[in-house]
Short mmCIF file of C-alpha atoms in Angstrom, two decimals:
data_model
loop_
_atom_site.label_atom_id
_atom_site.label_comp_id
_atom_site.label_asym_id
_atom_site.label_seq_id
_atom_site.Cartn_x
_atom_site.Cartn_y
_atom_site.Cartn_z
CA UNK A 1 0.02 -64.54 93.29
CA UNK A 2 -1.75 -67.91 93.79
CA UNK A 3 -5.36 -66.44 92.96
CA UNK A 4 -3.53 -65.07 89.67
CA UNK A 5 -2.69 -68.12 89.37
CA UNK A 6 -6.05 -69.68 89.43
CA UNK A 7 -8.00 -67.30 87.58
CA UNK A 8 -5.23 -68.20 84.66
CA UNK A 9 -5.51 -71.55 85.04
CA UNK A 10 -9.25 -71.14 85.05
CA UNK A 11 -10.23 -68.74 82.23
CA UNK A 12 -7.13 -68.90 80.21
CA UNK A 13 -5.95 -72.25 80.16
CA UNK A 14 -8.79 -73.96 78.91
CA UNK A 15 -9.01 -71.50 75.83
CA UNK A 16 -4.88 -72.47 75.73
CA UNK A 17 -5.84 -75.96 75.22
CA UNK A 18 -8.74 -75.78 72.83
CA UNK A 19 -7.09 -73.84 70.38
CA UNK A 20 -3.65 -76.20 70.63
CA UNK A 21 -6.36 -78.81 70.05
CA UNK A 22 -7.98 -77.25 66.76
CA UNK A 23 -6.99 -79.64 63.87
CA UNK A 24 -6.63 -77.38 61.38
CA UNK A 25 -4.97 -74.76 63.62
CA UNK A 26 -2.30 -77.57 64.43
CA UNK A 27 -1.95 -78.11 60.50
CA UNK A 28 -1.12 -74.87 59.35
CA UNK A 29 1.62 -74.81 61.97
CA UNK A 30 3.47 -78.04 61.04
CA UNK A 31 2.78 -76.47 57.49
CA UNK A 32 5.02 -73.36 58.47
CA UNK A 33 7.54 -75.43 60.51
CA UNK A 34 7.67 -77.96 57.12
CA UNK A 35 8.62 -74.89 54.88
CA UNK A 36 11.29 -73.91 57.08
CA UNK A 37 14.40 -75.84 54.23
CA UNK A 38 12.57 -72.76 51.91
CA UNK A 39 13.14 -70.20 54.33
CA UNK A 40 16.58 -70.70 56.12
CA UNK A 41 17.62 -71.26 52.45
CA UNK A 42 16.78 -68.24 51.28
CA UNK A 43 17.66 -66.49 54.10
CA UNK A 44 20.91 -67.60 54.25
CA UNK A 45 21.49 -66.60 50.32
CA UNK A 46 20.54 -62.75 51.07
CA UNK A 47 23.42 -63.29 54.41
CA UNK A 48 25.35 -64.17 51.44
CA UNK A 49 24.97 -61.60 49.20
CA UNK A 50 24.94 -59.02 51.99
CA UNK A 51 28.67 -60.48 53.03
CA UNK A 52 29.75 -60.01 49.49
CA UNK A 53 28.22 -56.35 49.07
CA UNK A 54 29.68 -55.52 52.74
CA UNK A 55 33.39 -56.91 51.97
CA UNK A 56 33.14 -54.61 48.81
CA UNK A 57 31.89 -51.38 49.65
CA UNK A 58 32.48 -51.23 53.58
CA UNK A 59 35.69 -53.18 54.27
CA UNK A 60 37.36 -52.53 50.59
CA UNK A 61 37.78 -55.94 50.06
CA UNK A 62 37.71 -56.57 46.38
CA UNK A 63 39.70 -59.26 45.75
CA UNK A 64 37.30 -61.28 48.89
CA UNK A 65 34.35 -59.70 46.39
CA UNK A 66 35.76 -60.96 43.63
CA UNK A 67 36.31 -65.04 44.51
CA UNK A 68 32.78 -65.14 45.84
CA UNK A 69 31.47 -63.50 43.09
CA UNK A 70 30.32 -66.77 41.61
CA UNK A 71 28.76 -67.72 44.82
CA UNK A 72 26.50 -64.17 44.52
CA UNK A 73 25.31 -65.96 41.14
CA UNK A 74 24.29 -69.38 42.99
CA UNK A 75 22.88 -67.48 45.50
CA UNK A 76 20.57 -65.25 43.47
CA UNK A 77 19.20 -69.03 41.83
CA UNK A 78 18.30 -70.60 45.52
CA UNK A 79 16.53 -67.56 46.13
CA UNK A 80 14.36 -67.87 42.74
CA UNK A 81 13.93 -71.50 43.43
CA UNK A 82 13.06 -71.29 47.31
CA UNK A 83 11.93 -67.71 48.35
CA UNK A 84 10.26 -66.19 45.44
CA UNK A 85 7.95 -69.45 45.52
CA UNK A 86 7.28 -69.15 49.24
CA UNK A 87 3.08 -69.52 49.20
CA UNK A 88 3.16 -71.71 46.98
CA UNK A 89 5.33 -74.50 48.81
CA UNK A 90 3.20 -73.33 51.42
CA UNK A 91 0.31 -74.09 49.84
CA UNK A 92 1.00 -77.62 49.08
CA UNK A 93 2.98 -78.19 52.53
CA UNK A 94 -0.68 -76.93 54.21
CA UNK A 95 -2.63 -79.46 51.94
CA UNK A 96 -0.52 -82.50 52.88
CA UNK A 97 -0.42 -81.62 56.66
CA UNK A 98 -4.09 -81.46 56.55
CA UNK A 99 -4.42 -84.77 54.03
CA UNK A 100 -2.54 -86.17 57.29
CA UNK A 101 -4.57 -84.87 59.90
CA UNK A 102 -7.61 -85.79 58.58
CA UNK A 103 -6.33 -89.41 57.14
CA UNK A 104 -6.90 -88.39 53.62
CA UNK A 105 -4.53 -88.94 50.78
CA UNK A 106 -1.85 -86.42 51.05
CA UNK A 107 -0.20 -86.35 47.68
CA UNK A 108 -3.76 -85.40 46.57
CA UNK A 109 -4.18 -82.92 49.32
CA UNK A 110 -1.03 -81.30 48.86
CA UNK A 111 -1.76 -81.03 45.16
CA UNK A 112 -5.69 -80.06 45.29
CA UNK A 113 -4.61 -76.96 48.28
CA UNK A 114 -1.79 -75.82 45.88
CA UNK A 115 -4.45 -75.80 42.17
CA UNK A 116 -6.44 -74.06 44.59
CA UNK A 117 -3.98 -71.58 44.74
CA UNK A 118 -2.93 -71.19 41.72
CA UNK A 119 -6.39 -70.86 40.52
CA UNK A 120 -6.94 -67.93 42.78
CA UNK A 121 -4.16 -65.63 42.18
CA UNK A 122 -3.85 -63.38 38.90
CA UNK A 123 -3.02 -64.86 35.61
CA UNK A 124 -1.54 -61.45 33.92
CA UNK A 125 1.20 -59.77 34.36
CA UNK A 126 1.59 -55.25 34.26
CA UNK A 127 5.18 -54.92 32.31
CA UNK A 128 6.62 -51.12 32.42
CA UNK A 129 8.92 -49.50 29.73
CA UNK A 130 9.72 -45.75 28.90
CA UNK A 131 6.52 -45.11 30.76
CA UNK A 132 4.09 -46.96 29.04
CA UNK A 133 2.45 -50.18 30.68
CA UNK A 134 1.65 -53.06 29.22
CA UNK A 135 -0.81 -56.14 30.60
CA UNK A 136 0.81 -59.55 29.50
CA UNK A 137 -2.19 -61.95 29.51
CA UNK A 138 -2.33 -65.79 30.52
CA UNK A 139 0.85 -65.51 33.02
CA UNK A 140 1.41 -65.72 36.23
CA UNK A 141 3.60 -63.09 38.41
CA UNK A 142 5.98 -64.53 40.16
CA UNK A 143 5.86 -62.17 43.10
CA UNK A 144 2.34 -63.50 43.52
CA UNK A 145 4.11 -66.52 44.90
CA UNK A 146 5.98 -65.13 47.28
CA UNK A 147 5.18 -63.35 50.09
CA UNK A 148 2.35 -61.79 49.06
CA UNK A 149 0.19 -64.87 48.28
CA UNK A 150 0.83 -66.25 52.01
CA UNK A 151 -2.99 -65.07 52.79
CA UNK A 152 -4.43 -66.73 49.58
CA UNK A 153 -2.84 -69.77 49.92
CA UNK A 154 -3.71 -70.76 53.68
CA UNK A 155 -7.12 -69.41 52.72
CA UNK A 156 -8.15 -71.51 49.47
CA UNK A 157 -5.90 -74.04 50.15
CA UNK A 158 -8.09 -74.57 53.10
CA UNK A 159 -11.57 -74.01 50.97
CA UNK A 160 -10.31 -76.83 48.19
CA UNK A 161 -9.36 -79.28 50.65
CA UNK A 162 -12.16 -78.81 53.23
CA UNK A 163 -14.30 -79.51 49.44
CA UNK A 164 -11.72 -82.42 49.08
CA UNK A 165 -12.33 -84.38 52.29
CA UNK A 166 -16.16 -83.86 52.79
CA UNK A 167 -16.35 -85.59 49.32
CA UNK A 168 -13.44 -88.18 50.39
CA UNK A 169 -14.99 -89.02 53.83
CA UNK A 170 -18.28 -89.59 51.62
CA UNK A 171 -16.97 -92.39 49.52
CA UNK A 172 -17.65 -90.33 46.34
CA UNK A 173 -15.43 -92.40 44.36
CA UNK A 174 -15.37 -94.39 40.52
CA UNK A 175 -16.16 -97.90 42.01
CA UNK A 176 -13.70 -100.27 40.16
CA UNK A 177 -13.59 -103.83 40.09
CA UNK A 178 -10.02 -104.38 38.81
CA UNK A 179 -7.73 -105.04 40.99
CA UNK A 180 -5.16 -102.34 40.89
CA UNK A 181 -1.78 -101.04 42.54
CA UNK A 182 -1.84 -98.96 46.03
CA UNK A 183 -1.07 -96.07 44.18
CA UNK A 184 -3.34 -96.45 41.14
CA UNK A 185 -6.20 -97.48 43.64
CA UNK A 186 -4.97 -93.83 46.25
CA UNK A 187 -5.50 -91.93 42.94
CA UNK A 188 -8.75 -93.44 41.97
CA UNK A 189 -10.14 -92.55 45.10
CA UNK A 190 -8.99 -89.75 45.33
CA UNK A 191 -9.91 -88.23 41.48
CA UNK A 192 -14.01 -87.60 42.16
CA UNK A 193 -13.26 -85.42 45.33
CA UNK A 194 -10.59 -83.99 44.05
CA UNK A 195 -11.90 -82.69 40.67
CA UNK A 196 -15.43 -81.61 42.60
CA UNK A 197 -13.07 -79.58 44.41
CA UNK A 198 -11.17 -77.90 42.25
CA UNK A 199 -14.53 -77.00 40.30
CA UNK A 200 -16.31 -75.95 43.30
CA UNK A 201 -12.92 -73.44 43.97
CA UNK A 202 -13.21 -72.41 40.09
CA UNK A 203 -16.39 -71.49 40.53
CA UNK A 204 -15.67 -69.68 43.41
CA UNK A 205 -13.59 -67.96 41.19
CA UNK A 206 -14.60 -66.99 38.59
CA UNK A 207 -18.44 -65.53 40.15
CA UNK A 208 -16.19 -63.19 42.37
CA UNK A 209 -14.21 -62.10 38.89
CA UNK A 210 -17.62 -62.02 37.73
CA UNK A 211 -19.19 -59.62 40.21
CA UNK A 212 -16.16 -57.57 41.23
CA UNK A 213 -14.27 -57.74 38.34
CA UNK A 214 -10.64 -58.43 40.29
CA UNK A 215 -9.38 -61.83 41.36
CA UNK A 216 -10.34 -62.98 44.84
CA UNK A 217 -6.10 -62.98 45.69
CA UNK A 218 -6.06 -59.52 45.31
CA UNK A 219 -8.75 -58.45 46.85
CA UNK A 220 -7.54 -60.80 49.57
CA UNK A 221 -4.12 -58.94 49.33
CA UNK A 222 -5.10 -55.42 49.70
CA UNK A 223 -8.41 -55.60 52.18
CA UNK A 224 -7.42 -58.63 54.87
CA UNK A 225 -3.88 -59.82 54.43
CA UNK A 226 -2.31 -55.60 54.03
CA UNK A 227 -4.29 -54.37 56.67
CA UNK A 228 -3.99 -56.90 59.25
CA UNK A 229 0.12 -57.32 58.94
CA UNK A 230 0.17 -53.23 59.20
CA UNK A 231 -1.89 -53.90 62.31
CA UNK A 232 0.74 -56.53 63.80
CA UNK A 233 3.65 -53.58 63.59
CA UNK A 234 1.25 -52.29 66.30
CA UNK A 235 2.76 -51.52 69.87
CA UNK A 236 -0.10 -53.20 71.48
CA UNK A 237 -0.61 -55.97 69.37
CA UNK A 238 2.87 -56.90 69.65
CA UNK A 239 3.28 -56.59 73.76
CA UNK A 240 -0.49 -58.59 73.69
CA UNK A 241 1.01 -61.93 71.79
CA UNK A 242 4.33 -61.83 73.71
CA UNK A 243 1.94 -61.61 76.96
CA UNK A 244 -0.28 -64.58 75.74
CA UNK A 245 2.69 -66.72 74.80
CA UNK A 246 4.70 -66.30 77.72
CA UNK A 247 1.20 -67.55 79.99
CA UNK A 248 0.49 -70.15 77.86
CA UNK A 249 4.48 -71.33 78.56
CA UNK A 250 3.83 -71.18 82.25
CA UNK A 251 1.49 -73.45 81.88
CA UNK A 252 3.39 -76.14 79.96
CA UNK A 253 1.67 -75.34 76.72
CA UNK A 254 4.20 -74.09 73.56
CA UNK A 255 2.73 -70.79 73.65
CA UNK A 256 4.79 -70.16 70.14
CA UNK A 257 2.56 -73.31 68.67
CA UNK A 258 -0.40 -72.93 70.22
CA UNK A 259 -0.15 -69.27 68.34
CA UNK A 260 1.50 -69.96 65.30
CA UNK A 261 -1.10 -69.69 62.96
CA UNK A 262 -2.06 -65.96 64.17
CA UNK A 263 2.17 -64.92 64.45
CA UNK A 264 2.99 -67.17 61.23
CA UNK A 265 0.73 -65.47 59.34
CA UNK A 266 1.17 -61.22 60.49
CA UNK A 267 4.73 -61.31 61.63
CA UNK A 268 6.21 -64.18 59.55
CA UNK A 269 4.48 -62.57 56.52
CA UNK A 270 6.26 -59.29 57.42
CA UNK A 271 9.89 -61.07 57.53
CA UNK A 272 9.46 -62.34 54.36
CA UNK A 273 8.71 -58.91 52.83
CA UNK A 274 12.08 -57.61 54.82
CA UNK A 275 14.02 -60.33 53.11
CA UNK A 276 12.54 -59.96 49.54
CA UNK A 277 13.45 -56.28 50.12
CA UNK A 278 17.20 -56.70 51.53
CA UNK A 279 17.66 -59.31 48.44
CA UNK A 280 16.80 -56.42 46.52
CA UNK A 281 19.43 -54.00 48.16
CA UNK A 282 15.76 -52.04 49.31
CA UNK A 283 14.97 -50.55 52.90
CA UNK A 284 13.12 -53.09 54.77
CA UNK A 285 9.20 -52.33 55.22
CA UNK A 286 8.13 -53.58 58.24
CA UNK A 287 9.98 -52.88 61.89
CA UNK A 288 8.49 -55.80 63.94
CA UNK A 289 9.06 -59.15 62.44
CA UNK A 290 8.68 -63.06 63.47
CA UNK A 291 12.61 -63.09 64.09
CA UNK A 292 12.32 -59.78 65.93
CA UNK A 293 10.91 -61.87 69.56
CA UNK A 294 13.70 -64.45 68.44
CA UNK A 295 16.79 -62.15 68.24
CA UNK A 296 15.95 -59.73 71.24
CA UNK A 297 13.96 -61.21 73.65
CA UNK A 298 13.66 -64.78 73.76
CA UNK A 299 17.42 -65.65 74.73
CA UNK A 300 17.94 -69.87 75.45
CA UNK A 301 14.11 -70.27 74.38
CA UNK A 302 10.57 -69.29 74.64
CA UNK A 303 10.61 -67.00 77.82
CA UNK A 304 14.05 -65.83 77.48
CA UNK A 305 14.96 -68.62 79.92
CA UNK A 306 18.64 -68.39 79.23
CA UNK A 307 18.62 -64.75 81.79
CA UNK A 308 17.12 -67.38 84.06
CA UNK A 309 20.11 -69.32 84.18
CA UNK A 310 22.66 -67.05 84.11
CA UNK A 311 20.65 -65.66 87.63
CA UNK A 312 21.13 -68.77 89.17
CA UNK A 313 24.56 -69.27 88.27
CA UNK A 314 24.95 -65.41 89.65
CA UNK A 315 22.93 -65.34 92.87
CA UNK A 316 21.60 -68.79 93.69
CA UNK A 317 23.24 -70.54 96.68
CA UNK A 318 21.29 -73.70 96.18
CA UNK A 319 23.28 -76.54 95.26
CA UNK A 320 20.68 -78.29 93.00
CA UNK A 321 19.27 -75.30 91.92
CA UNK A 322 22.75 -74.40 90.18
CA UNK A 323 23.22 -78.29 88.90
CA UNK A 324 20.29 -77.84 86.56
CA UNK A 325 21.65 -74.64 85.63
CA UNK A 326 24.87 -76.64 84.66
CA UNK A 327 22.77 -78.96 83.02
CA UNK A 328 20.27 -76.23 81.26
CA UNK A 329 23.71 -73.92 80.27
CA UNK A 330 24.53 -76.06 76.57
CA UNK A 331 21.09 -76.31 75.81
CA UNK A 332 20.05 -72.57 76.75
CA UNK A 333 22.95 -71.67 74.66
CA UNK A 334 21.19 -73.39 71.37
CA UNK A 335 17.69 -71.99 72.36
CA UNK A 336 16.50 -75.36 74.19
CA UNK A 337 14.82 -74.75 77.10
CA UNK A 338 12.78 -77.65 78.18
CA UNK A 339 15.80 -78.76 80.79
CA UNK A 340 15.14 -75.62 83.07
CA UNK A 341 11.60 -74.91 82.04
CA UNK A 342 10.55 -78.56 83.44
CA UNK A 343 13.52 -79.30 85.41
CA UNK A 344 13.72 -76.42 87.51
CA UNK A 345 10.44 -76.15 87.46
CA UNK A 346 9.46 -73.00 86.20
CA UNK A 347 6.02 -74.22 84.71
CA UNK A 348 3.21 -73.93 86.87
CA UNK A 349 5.83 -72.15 90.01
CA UNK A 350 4.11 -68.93 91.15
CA UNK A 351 7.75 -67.74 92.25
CA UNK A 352 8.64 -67.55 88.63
CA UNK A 353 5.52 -66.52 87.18
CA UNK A 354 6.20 -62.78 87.42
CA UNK A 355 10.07 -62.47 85.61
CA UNK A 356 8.57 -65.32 83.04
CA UNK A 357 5.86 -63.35 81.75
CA UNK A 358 7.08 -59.64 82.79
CA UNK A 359 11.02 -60.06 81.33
CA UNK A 360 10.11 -60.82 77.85
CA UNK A 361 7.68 -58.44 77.62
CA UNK A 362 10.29 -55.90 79.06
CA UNK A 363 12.60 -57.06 76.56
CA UNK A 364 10.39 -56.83 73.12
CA UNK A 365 9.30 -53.12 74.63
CA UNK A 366 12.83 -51.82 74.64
CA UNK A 367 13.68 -53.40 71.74
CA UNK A 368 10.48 -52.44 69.68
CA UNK A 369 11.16 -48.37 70.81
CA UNK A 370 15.01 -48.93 69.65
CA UNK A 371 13.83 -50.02 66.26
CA UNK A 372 11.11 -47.42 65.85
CA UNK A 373 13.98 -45.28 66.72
CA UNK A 374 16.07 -46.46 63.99
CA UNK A 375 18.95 -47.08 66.26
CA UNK A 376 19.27 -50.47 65.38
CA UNK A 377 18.16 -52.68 61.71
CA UNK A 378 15.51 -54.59 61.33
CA UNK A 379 15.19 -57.78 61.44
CA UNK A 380 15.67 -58.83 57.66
CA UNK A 381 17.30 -62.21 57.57
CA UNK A 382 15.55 -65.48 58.98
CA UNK A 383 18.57 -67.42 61.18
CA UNK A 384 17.76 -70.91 62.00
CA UNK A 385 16.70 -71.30 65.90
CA UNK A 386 19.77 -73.03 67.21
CA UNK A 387 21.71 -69.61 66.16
CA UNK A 388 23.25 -68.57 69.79
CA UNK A 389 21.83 -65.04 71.01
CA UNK A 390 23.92 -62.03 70.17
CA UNK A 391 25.51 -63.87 67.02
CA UNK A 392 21.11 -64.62 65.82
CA UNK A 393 20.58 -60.61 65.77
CA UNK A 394 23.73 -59.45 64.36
CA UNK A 395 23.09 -61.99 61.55
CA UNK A 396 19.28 -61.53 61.51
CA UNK A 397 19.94 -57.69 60.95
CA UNK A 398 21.95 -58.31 58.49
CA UNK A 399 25.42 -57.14 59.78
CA UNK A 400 24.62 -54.68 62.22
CA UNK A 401 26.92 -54.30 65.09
CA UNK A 402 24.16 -52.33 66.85
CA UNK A 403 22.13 -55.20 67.19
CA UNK A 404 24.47 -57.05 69.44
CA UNK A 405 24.59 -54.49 71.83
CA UNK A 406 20.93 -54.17 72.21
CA UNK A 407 20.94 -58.10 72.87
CA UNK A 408 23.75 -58.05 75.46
CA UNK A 409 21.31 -55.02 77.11
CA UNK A 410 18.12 -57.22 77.19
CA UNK A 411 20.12 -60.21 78.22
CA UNK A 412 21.39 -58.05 81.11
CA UNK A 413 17.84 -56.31 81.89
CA UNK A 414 16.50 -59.65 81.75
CA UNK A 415 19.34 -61.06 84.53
CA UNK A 416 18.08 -58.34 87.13
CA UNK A 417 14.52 -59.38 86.51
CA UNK A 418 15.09 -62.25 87.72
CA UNK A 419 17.40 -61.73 90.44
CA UNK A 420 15.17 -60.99 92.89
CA UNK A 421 12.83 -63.78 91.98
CA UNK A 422 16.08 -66.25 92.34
CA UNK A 423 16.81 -64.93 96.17
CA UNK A 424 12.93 -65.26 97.05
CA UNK A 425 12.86 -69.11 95.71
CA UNK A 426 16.08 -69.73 97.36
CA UNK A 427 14.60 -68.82 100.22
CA UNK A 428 10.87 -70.99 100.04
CA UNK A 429 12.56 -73.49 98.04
CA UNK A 430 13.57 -75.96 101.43
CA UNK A 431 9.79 -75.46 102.71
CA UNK A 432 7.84 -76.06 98.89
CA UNK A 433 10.04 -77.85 96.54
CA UNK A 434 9.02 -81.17 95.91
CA UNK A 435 11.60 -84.55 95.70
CA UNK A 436 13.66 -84.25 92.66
CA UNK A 437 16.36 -86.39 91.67
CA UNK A 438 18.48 -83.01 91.77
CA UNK A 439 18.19 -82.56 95.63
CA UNK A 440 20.95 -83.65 98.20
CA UNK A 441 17.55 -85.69 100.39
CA UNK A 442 15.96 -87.59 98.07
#
């Protein structure tokens, strides 16, 4: 176990930290994480419309349908005005977040990443009727905006501001000798780079419209961004990120952020489609989602620490050991995990490093085969993180009983994964532990 350990620690860790490390890697997760309003928003306005739709047709409750049918109307507005426009709040949340990181201005980086968008998506729209089509030019389609412009937003978004803040770091600016207002003089500075650009990103443009005769968004769609989110409903791929994020969290790193841009962009693109589709009343596409490690494997936090506690509550005879259980229990509960992960410790404790790493991965297997299997929904509703486990998957399926039942099994599963690990370090614990303010001899 130790020279596990070591070769980790060795080889792995250092990659762990270079990567959390990576500027723009770090921006592109605070831009997901500053989106988040947009998403539980919408989210919660498809849990509302499923209610509605499951008082009425399941439980007969028509008059229940009825008062809350004006809330079904609010509902279907949020979504237009937070959902539907998903990449391209994204876009300009990405912008700013970089305009930050790299001490730029960030009203003009949030605004340059999201014309870069907008310049590099389609501007016609295909209208149906009685079988005949119909091209609407000079007009955007709104679906571009949603999920399936997540791929063409982080991309140019990226391109125009990396344009942006060469030119800014340069000085390219329209000298003036007036003395003017903070936010006249921001703007100023900001207008040379800024309108190099978004030339340089229209010229981009239009020489691929040019030479392929399609815009570079949907090529993007349909070659990288398709391909590579079928690819993430892969067994493999989806047992390989739950491995690396569970060793980056034994290590003290936040294995979720560390990874976010790669699982933001596969998995969270997939949830989005699954919510579009259950606004829509349509079968959801995709089987693995970004919820789906949420909602039935990662119980009380990253690692599915909350088993964890509920073992040493169970089989534990150490007295301190079972205080910072009392003390992890409320936050567990919430999906805050940093009072056992650090207290206990479970970072960096080769006792722990085998149920850490091996339970969630345990748990997303089962789970994954029981959705292939189609005896359990989808995960088609984002729930915020503090949701308590078994109530997060029966919302996050939207309503399906079935899906607290396979949480209360993975909870359990994960319990007797760590059992054994629990006995051992009560066992080593008097020999190894080191002073904590939690034991009876310090």
């Amino acid at each position: 176990m130790s020279r596990l350990v070591k070769w980790l620690e060795d080889y792995i860790l250092p990659i762990a930290n270079r990567l959390a490390q990576v500027r723009w890697l770090v921006s592109l997760r605070n831009a997901f994480i500053s989106v988040m309003p947009i998403t539980i928003a919408g989210s919660l306005a498809v849990l509302i419309k499923s209610l509605i739709s499951v008082a009425k047709t399941q439980l007969g409750w028509d008059t229940f349908a009825t008062v809350l049918h004006p809330l079904l109307g609010i509902s279907n507005i949020v979504w237009r005005g937070t959902f539907s426009l998903f990449a391209l709040f994204l876009a300009a949340a990405l912008g700013y977040q970089l305009a930050k990181t790299f001490e730029a201005n960030r009203l003009a980086g949030a605004i340059i990443a999201l014309a870069s968008f907008m310049m590099s998506v389609a501007n016609f729209v295909q209208l149906s009727s009685d079988g005949k089509t119909m091209t609407v030019q000079h007009a955007f389609d709104i679906s571009q905006f949603s999920t399936t412009g997540i791929f063409t937003a982080i991309l140019f978004g990226s391109v125009g501001f990396a344009i942006y803040v060469l030119c800014y770091k340069a000085r390219l600016i329209i000298p003036l000798k007036a003395n003017l207002p903070h936010a006249e003089q921001a703007a100023f500075d900001s207008l040379l780079s800024g309108m190099i650009a978004i030339f340089s990103i229209g010229g981009i443009n239009y020489l691929f419209q040019l030479g392929t005769g399609t815009y570079f968004g949907n090529w993007l769609l349909h070659s990288i961004q398709v391909p590579l989110i079928k690819a993430g409903q892969g067994f493999g791929m989806v047992i390989l990120v739950t491995l690396l994020i569970q060793i980056f969290g034994f290590f003290g790193l936040n294995g979720l952020s560390v990874l976010a841009p790669i699982v933001d962009s596969i998995w969270l693109t997939a949830q989005n489609v699954n919510v579009t589709a259950a606004k829509s009343g349509k079968v959801p596409q995709f089987l693995w989602v970004r919820g789906s490690f949420d909602v039935f494997a990662w119980f009380g936090g990253t690692g599915g620490t909350l088993a964890l506690i509920i073992a040493l509550f169970l089989f534990s005879k150490r007295s301190d050991y079972r205080t910072i259980a009392k003390v992890a229990l409320a936050p567990g509960i919430f999906n805050i995990n940093e009072p056992v992960i650090y207290g206990l410790p479970v970072v960096l404790n080769p006792v722990y490093f085998i149920p850490f790493v091996v339970a969630p991965i345990v748990n997303v297997a089962f789970s994954y085969w029981i959705t292939v299997m189609g005896l359990v929904n989808p995960v088609q509703v984002a729930v915020p993180s503090i949701v308590p486990p078994v109530l997060a998957p029966y919302l996050a399926c939207n309503y399906d009983w079935r899906a607290i039942v396979l949480s209360l099994l993975n909870l359990v599963i994960a319990v007797l994964i760590w059992m054994p690990f629990v006995f051992a370090a009560d066992k080593i614990a008097p020999v190894e532990q080191s002073k904590t303010y939690f034991n009876v001899e310090y």
